[in-house]
Amino acid sequence: MSDVREHVVSPSVEDPFVHGLSQAIGGPRGEHAVPQTPDRGGRFWTAARIVLALTCLMLALHWVQKSPCKDGAWADYKQYTHFCYTDVLALYYAEHLNEGAVPYVDYPVEYPVLTGAFMGAIGLPVHAFGSKNDINQAEYFYNANALVLSVFAVATVAMILSLRRRRPWDAAMFALSPALLVTATVNWDLLAIVLAVAGVWFWAKRYPVAAGAMLGLGMAAKLWPAFLFLPIAVLALRPVRELPGEPGNSLTDFWRRRELGPALLAVASGAVAWAVVNVPVMLTHYDNWKRFLDLNTERGIDWGTSWYVGRHFDPTGATVWDNVPLVTNVSLALFAVCCVGIAALGLLAKTPPRVAQLAFLVVALFLITNKVWSQQFTLWMLPLLVLARPKWISFLVWQVAEVIYFLAFYGELMTASGKPVFPEGVFVLAASIRLIAVLALVVLVVRDILRPELDVVRRTYADSDTPDPDGGPLNPDSAPAVVTDAVPGRLATA
C-alpha cells in the first residue's frame, strides 16, 4: 500500500555523491516538494519506469558494443581490438550447435544442465532454420540470445524495484552499471542471475517453496545461486532474542520456531528443482553430464584471480601454483572458512543482518577465493550489492575498477594471441585493483551489519513491519525498530 509515509527516497537528499552531482542541475529535491510514493512521480515517468527505460537503453548500447563481433567473422583479432568477444558466438561452434548437436545427448557441454538446455533451446531451432535458408546462423544465434538475456536483465531490475518500493532509484545502479554495458551477453550468466533474484523475491514475498525452486533452478544453470541458501539457513537458525516483556525461548521449542519451517521448505524445494533438471541427464548421459564437474576440477589458475596475482608476486616461482588438485582443494577450504565466518556473523551480530547483506558476502568471497573469475562473473554481485548496500560512491569506485580490469583483460588476450600490448605487470595491477575494490565492498557490508545505523536500507524501512524488506518469513511478527541516531533523509557517508 502506498501512502505519504511510504515515500520514495530521493538519492539527491540521502546520498552524498548524488547530492553533490545534483548541484549542477539546481540542487537536491526540496523538502517542500510534493512527496513521491512508489506509484506516484511524474505524470508518466515514475522512478520505476525511468529505471526500466535506462536498463533497456544500456542493453541496447551493449548490443551496439558487441555488434562488430556478432557476424562471427573474427579476422585480425577483431574480437579483441573491438572489445566484443562473447562466448555465445564462440560456443555455437565449439559445442557443435552449428551441426545440430543436442547438448549432453550428442556432445558434453561445459556448463550445468539448465544453461546447456538454454543453449540448445535457441541453437537447435536456429540451425534447423539455417539449414533450409541462407542465413548467418551464428549471428541469428547471438541476436536471439541477446534478446532473451536482455529480457532476463529487465526482469531482474523489475524484481529489484518490487523489493525496494521505497528506494526505486537503487535499481538504477544495475541499469547504469558499466559492467552490464560490457559483459551482459559475454556468457549466459543472466539466466542464473534472474533465477537467483527471483528466489530472493519469492522469499521476500513469503513463498518459500517457490523461492527454493528458483534458487534450485539457478543452481542448475550456474553453481553460485546455491550459495544463497546459506543466508536463509543462518538467519533461520539465529537464536531468538528475548523481547521486552516476553519469556525466552527454550531449546525444546527449537523445531517449532516459525522461521525454521520456511527455510527447510526452501532448501527441500531447491533440491527437488535441481534434481528434476539434472537427474534425467545423469541417468542417461552421465559422462556428458559430469563434464562440468571434470572441467572445474581439472582447470588451473585462471586470469585475474587472487591466485593469479599471488603467483605473479611469488619470488620463488614455486611449482605449487601448478598443482591443480592442491589449488582446487585450498580454494575450496578457504571458501569454507569464509562461509563459517559469514555464519558466525549472521548468528552473533547484535542486530540480525539482512538477507541481501549475507548473500552479497558469500558470493563476493567465493569469487575472491576461487581459482576462476571470468570477466562476466562480476554480474553475479551486481544485483546483490544493489540490495545489500546501495551507496553510489563505493559502487562507482568498484565499477571503475571493473572497467579498468575489462580493458586490461583484452590487452592480455591480445598478448596471449601473440600481439603484445603491455607488460604482464599492467594486467596484474588491474586485477589487483579489482580485487581490492571487491574486498573493500566486503568490509563495508560487514561494517553495516555491525553498525546497523549506517545501513541506509534498514533506516528507510525503520518504521515498517519488515525491518528487512528481503527477509520474508525471517521478519518477526512484531519487533522494535532499530534504534539509530540517524534521521530519514540525512546524508550518510561512505
XYZ file of C-alpha atoms in Angstrom:
494
model
C 0.000 0.000 0.000
C 1.310 3.435 -0.934
C 0.675 6.433 1.278
C 2.519 9.547 2.319
C 4.564 7.565 4.837
C 5.712 5.120 2.136
C 7.632 7.785 0.311
C 10.293 7.328 -2.329
C 13.771 8.076 -1.001
C 15.479 10.762 -3.077
C 19.150 9.943 -3.743
C 19.959 13.639 -4.052
C 18.916 14.046 -0.405
C 20.237 10.825 1.071
C 23.420 10.008 -0.852
C 26.327 12.494 -0.581
C 27.701 11.671 -4.033
C 24.376 12.193 -5.799
C 23.781 15.234 -3.599
C 26.971 16.777 -4.965
C 26.115 15.937 -8.570
C 22.671 17.449 -8.187
C 24.244 20.866 -7.625
C 24.927 21.004 -11.362
C 21.181 20.890 -12.127
C 19.812 23.087 -9.393
C 20.471 21.134 -6.240
C 18.698 18.297 -4.406
C 14.964 17.810 -4.192
C 13.453 20.417 -1.879
C 11.897 19.451 1.424
C 8.660 21.217 0.483
C 8.247 19.296 -2.781
C 5.229 17.015 -3.112
C 6.242 13.650 -1.583
C 6.742 10.854 -4.085
C 5.294 7.416 -3.364
C 6.101 4.187 -5.186
C 3.114 4.682 -7.503
C 3.417 8.426 -7.977
C 6.126 10.535 -9.543
C 5.581 12.430 -12.750
C 2.549 12.055 -14.987
C 4.065 9.037 -16.698
C 7.759 8.889 -15.869
C 7.711 7.425 -12.389
C 11.039 6.378 -10.888
C 10.395 2.723 -11.754
C 9.617 3.463 -15.407
C 12.693 5.656 -15.738
C 14.911 2.907 -14.322
C 13.397 0.282 -16.622
C 13.901 2.590 -19.597
C 17.529 3.150 -18.594
C 18.006 -0.622 -18.396
C 16.687 -1.057 -21.930
C 18.925 1.765 -23.143
C 22.012 0.226 -21.538
C 21.232 -3.178 -23.054
C 20.769 -1.584 -26.479
C 24.158 0.122 -26.115
C 25.640 -3.221 -25.103
C 24.291 -4.804 -28.289
C 25.891 -1.992 -30.296
C 29.171 -2.506 -28.440
C 29.152 -6.213 -29.317
C 27.870 -5.722 -32.868
C 31.306 -5.806 -34.572
C 31.573 -9.459 -33.483
C 28.037 -10.718 -33.986
C 28.651 -11.956 -37.540
C 31.242 -14.421 -36.277
C 33.870 -13.239 -38.769
C 36.678 -12.691 -36.282
C 39.623 -11.800 -38.506
C 42.742 -9.896 -37.413
C 41.835 -10.255 -33.720
C 38.729 -8.128 -34.193
C 37.075 -9.736 -31.176
C 39.861 -8.306 -29.002
C 40.643 -4.982 -30.663
C 36.923 -4.099 -30.604
C 36.384 -5.497 -27.072
C 33.478 -7.550 -28.382
C 34.373 -11.175 -27.682
C 31.453 -13.297 -26.480
C 31.232 -16.971 -25.560
C 27.759 -17.045 -27.073
C 29.209 -16.887 -30.572
C 32.330 -18.919 -29.884
C 30.466 -21.801 -28.275
C 27.886 -22.005 -31.027
C 30.661 -23.729 -32.936
C 32.646 -25.213 -30.042
C 29.584 -27.014 -28.648
C 28.607 -28.181 -32.177
C 25.265 -26.399 -32.112
C 26.013 -25.339 -35.695
C 25.832 -29.042 -36.600
C 22.552 -29.622 -34.794
C 24.134 -31.447 -31.841
C 21.800 -31.850 -28.857
C 23.560 -30.736 -25.660
C 24.548 -33.653 -23.384
C 22.979 -36.171 -25.777
C 25.356 -35.720 -28.706
C 28.106 -33.705 -27.057
C 29.345 -32.974 -23.495
C 28.683 -29.363 -22.550
C 30.991 -27.468 -20.192
C 28.100 -25.830 -18.314
C 25.415 -27.085 -15.894
C 22.357 -28.677 -17.442
C 19.940 -25.740 -17.478
C 22.445 -23.499 -19.245
C 23.119 -26.232 -21.795
C 19.389 -26.704 -22.299
C 19.009 -22.963 -22.807
C 21.765 -23.019 -25.423
C 20.075 -25.888 -27.214
C 16.604 -24.352 -26.992
C 17.836 -21.411 -29.062
C 20.626 -23.046 -31.044
C 18.735 -26.040 -32.464
C 15.875 -24.001 -33.994
C 18.426 -21.562 -35.439
C 20.326 -24.462 -37.005
C 17.126 -26.049 -38.339
C 16.066 -22.750 -39.899
C 19.539 -22.036 -41.205
C 19.843 -25.438 -42.872
C 16.918 -24.506 -45.112
C 17.675 -20.801 -45.563
C 20.758 -18.850 -46.496
C 21.416 -17.027 -43.222
C 24.348 -16.370 -40.925
C 23.426 -18.887 -38.233
C 25.928 -17.564 -35.699
C 24.552 -14.032 -35.983
C 20.975 -15.233 -35.622
C 22.013 -17.305 -32.618
C 23.731 -14.380 -30.942
C 20.866 -11.957 -31.598
C 18.291 -14.409 -30.244
C 20.362 -14.986 -27.113
C 20.946 -11.251 -26.664
C 17.204 -10.606 -26.859
C 16.270 -13.267 -24.303
C 19.122 -12.381 -21.948
C 18.065 -8.732 -22.150
C 14.561 -9.750 -21.098
C 16.134 -11.522 -18.117
C 18.048 -8.344 -17.229
C 14.884 -6.227 -17.387
C 13.040 -8.797 -15.274
C 15.863 -8.656 -12.725
C 15.527 -4.882 -12.477
C 11.741 -5.180 -12.174
C 12.144 -7.527 -9.200
C 14.674 -5.203 -7.566
C 12.162 -2.374 -7.968
C 9.469 -4.539 -6.372
C 11.761 -5.342 -3.450
C 12.647 -1.686 -2.934
C 9.379 0.183 -3.445
C 10.615 2.967 -1.173
C 14.027 3.033 -2.876
C 13.390 2.557 -6.627
C 16.425 4.634 -7.592
C 18.676 1.949 -6.118
C 17.878 -0.191 -9.162
C 19.496 2.485 -11.333
C 22.824 1.102 -10.131
C 22.066 -2.084 -12.025
C 20.603 -0.241 -15.003
C 23.569 2.115 -15.420
C 26.293 -0.350 -14.482
C 29.332 -0.227 -16.797
C 29.776 -3.933 -16.042
C 26.351 -4.601 -17.534
C 27.279 -2.490 -20.551
C 30.369 -4.529 -21.419
C 29.559 -8.062 -20.195
C 25.775 -8.617 -20.413
C 25.992 -11.212 -23.208
C 29.568 -12.403 -22.836
C 28.035 -15.611 -21.481
C 24.669 -16.876 -20.241
C 25.076 -15.635 -16.667
C 21.927 -13.500 -16.770
C 19.926 -16.746 -16.795
C 21.287 -17.694 -13.375
C 21.024 -14.090 -12.173
C 17.324 -13.735 -12.951
C 16.619 -17.065 -11.236
C 18.659 -16.111 -8.163
C 16.954 -12.730 -7.828
C 13.591 -14.454 -8.359
C 14.492 -16.699 -5.435
C 15.158 -13.652 -3.256
C 11.920 -12.040 -4.491
C 9.759 -15.065 -3.688
C 11.421 -15.396 -0.287
C 10.719 -11.740 0.466
C 7.073 -12.249 -0.527
C 6.845 -15.259 1.821
C 6.671 -18.017 -0.797
C 9.460 -20.304 0.471
C 8.696 -23.228 -1.861
C 8.835 -21.021 -4.954
C 11.941 -19.277 -3.575
C 13.746 -22.569 -3.130
C 12.660 -23.773 -6.564
C 14.062 -20.643 -8.213
C 17.365 -20.984 -6.379
C 17.475 -24.675 -7.265
C 16.928 -23.860 -10.941
C 19.576 -21.167 -10.640
C 21.954 -23.807 -9.276
C 21.095 -25.945 -12.318
C 22.207 -23.029 -14.526
C 25.297 -21.956 -12.543
C 26.532 -23.173 -9.180
C 26.566 -19.884 -7.252
C 22.790 -19.361 -6.656
C 23.005 -22.339 -4.289
C 25.123 -20.155 -2.002
C 22.054 -18.008 -1.292
C 20.611 -20.808 0.795
C 23.314 -20.026 3.373
C 21.898 -16.624 4.446
C 18.405 -18.094 4.699
C 19.593 -21.039 6.778
C 21.840 -18.971 9.041
C 19.193 -16.369 9.807
C 16.566 -19.057 10.368
C 18.887 -20.700 12.901
C 19.736 -17.428 14.591
C 18.902 -17.521 18.318
C 15.695 -15.696 19.087
C 16.485 -12.760 21.331
C 14.104 -12.073 24.145
C 11.848 -9.089 23.521
C 10.798 -6.827 26.380
C 8.046 -8.433 28.423
C 8.357 -11.831 26.717
C 9.892 -15.039 28.099
C 12.915 -16.515 26.344
C 12.537 -19.481 24.011
C 13.785 -22.793 25.370
C 15.815 -25.251 23.339
C 12.889 -27.660 23.384
C 10.948 -25.204 21.235
C 13.647 -25.164 18.549
C 11.812 -27.291 15.981
C 8.623 -25.281 16.473
C 10.213 -21.988 15.557
C 8.284 -20.347 12.744
C 11.439 -19.305 10.850
C 12.771 -22.848 10.563
C 9.864 -24.361 8.634
C 10.031 -21.973 5.655
C 13.816 -22.327 5.499
C 13.564 -26.128 5.395
C 10.861 -25.892 2.731
C 13.061 -23.625 0.633
C 16.069 -25.948 0.847
C 13.946 -29.015 0.092
C 12.216 -27.430 -2.904
C 15.582 -26.231 -4.195
C 16.958 -29.766 -4.057
C 13.898 -31.102 -5.866
C 14.087 -28.442 -8.588
C 17.781 -29.164 -9.154
C 17.130 -32.913 -9.281
C 14.255 -32.584 -11.749
C 16.598 -30.849 -14.193
C 19.738 -32.919 -13.582
C 18.753 -36.484 -12.718
C 17.325 -37.419 -16.156
C 20.570 -36.335 -17.827
C 22.669 -38.046 -15.154
C 20.837 -41.315 -15.677
C 21.008 -41.294 -19.480
C 24.270 -39.483 -20.304
C 26.307 -39.418 -17.126
C 29.737 -38.916 -18.722
C 28.478 -35.921 -20.696
C 26.680 -34.556 -17.631
C 29.777 -34.606 -15.423
C 31.880 -32.695 -17.957
C 31.145 -29.522 -15.977
C 32.473 -31.102 -12.774
C 35.523 -32.529 -14.528
C 36.368 -29.195 -16.121
C 36.198 -27.357 -12.810
C 38.360 -29.982 -11.172
C 40.984 -30.006 -13.950
C 41.072 -26.259 -14.573
C 44.155 -24.453 -13.318
C 44.565 -20.900 -12.039
C 42.654 -18.540 -14.321
C 43.436 -14.971 -15.316
C 42.692 -12.175 -12.880
C 42.066 -14.277 -9.773
C 43.693 -13.751 -6.396
C 45.642 -16.935 -7.151
C 46.919 -15.425 -10.398
C 48.059 -12.296 -8.581
C 49.711 -14.353 -5.845
C 51.623 -16.454 -8.350
C 52.869 -13.325 -10.121
C 54.330 -11.886 -6.915
C 55.830 -15.155 -5.665
C 59.613 -14.547 -5.879
C 60.399 -18.261 -5.599
C 58.469 -19.318 -8.685
C 57.261 -22.336 -6.729
C 55.663 -25.149 -8.696
C 52.897 -25.385 -6.099
C 50.878 -22.915 -8.178
C 50.719 -25.503 -10.969
C 49.472 -28.250 -8.656
C 45.826 -28.135 -9.781
C 44.385 -30.555 -7.178
C 46.121 -28.656 -4.386
C 44.958 -25.265 -5.622
C 41.420 -26.601 -6.034
C 41.307 -28.047 -2.530
C 42.864 -24.996 -0.889
C 40.470 -22.629 -2.666
C 37.516 -24.730 -1.517
C 38.899 -24.800 2.026
C 39.330 -21.024 2.059
C 35.770 -20.557 0.837
C 34.525 -22.955 3.518
C 36.321 -20.878 6.154
C 34.666 -17.747 4.733
C 31.262 -19.440 4.945
C 31.902 -20.291 8.602
C 32.794 -16.657 9.207
C 29.616 -15.476 7.455
C 27.562 -17.911 9.524
C 29.175 -16.650 12.731
C 28.490 -13.066 11.703
C 24.864 -13.882 10.933
C 24.352 -15.713 14.200
C 26.243 -13.424 16.574
C 25.672 -9.894 15.250
C 23.638 -7.878 17.744
C 21.119 -6.863 15.077
C 20.116 -9.606 12.622
C 21.826 -8.969 9.267
C 19.660 -8.591 6.208
C 19.409 -11.496 3.750
C 20.945 -9.454 0.921
C 23.932 -8.469 3.040
C 24.902 -12.068 3.756
C 24.074 -13.074 0.175
C 26.480 -10.495 -1.205
C 29.198 -11.560 1.219
C 29.008 -15.242 0.310
C 29.123 -14.630 -3.457
C 31.864 -11.983 -3.242
C 34.045 -14.173 -1.015
C 33.536 -17.112 -3.351
C 34.949 -15.055 -6.220
C 37.817 -13.758 -4.095
C 38.884 -17.257 -3.049
C 38.067 -19.091 -6.277
C 40.663 -20.086 -8.870
C 38.409 -18.887 -11.728
C 36.960 -15.380 -12.104
C 35.740 -14.840 -15.665
C 35.045 -11.284 -16.778
C 31.246 -11.687 -16.669
C 31.237 -13.114 -13.130
C 31.096 -9.553 -11.839
C 27.432 -9.572 -12.844
C 26.748 -12.090 -10.077
C 27.487 -9.493 -7.420
C 25.657 -6.635 -9.116
C 22.024 -7.195 -8.023
C 23.135 -8.423 -4.600
C 25.164 -5.284 -3.944
C 22.239 -3.107 -5.046
C 20.086 -4.869 -2.452
C 22.797 -5.046 0.206
C 24.481 -1.651 0.073
C 23.045 0.952 -2.337
C 25.693 3.631 -1.806
C 26.754 5.325 -5.038
C 30.329 6.347 -4.300
C 31.550 2.873 -3.285
C 29.543 1.337 -6.118
C 31.137 3.630 -8.715
C 34.638 3.032 -7.363
C 34.049 -0.691 -7.808
C 32.684 -0.178 -11.315
C 35.700 1.912 -12.313
C 37.903 -0.932 -11.086
C 35.885 -3.382 -13.177
C 36.227 -1.239 -16.307
C 39.993 -0.961 -15.766
C 40.164 -4.726 -15.480
C 37.963 -5.199 -18.562
C 40.294 -3.093 -20.699
C 43.406 -4.766 -19.299
C 41.879 -8.196 -19.834
C 41.508 -7.603 -23.559
C 45.094 -6.408 -23.682
C 46.097 -9.662 -22.004
C 44.076 -11.609 -24.578
C 45.973 -9.830 -27.346
C 49.288 -10.612 -25.666
C 48.342 -14.278 -25.324
C 47.485 -14.296 -29.037
C 50.989 -13.154 -29.965
C 50.328 -9.409 -30.198
C 51.841 -7.892 -27.033
C 50.093 -4.733 -25.848
C 51.662 -4.057 -22.439
C 53.800 -5.855 -19.831
C 52.237 -8.569 -17.711
C 52.522 -6.322 -14.668
C 49.878 -3.958 -16.063
C 47.296 -6.714 -16.170
C 48.252 -7.916 -12.691
C 47.870 -4.345 -11.405
C 44.387 -4.099 -12.921
C 43.416 -7.453 -11.390
C 44.770 -6.291 -8.014
C 42.747 -3.068 -8.179
C 39.572 -5.050 -8.853
C 40.367 -7.467 -6.027
C 40.948 -4.608 -3.586
C 37.709 -2.909 -4.669
C 35.653 -6.037 -4.007
C 37.409 -6.613 -0.685
C 36.556 -3.032 0.270
C 32.893 -3.693 -0.508
C 33.007 -6.786 1.711
C 34.458 -4.737 4.560
C 31.825 -2.026 4.128
C 28.955 -4.526 4.146
C 30.346 -6.157 7.292
C 30.601 -2.710 8.882
C 26.958 -2.013 8.037
C 25.995 -5.291 9.700
C 27.913 -4.495 12.863
C 26.728 -0.888 12.862
C 23.138 -1.071 11.562
C 22.640 2.676 11.985
C 24.822 3.033 8.847
C 22.576 0.734 6.803
C 20.515 3.033 4.588
C 18.037 0.289 3.651
C 17.356 -0.558 7.280
C 16.917 3.135 8.028
C 14.439 3.532 5.166
C 12.300 0.694 6.496
C 12.741 1.506 10.198
C 9.064 2.457 10.544
C 7.923 -0.670 8.705
C 6.831 -4.059 9.999
C 9.502 -5.555 7.712
C 12.888 -4.342 9.004
C 14.482 -6.464 6.278
C 12.499 -5.972 3.043
C 14.048 -9.199 1.718
C 13.588 -11.159 4.932
C 10.154 -12.617 4.235
C 9.452 -15.300 6.848
C 12.521 -14.198 8.812
C 10.903 -10.888 9.706
C 9.360 -11.068 13.189
C 5.628 -10.627 13.506
C 6.317 -7.782 15.904
C 9.727 -6.322 16.526
C 11.001 -2.974 17.706
C 12.608 -0.779 15.094
C 16.377 -0.491 15.186
C 17.379 2.384 17.405
C 19.632 4.717 15.448
C 20.773 8.274 15.725
C 20.085 8.808 12.034
C 17.235 10.822 10.612
C 15.446 9.673 7.442
C 16.873 11.580 4.507
C 20.017 12.543 6.371
C 23.248 12.277 4.376
C 25.137 9.035 5.025
C 28.840 8.809 4.313
C 30.956 6.145 2.575
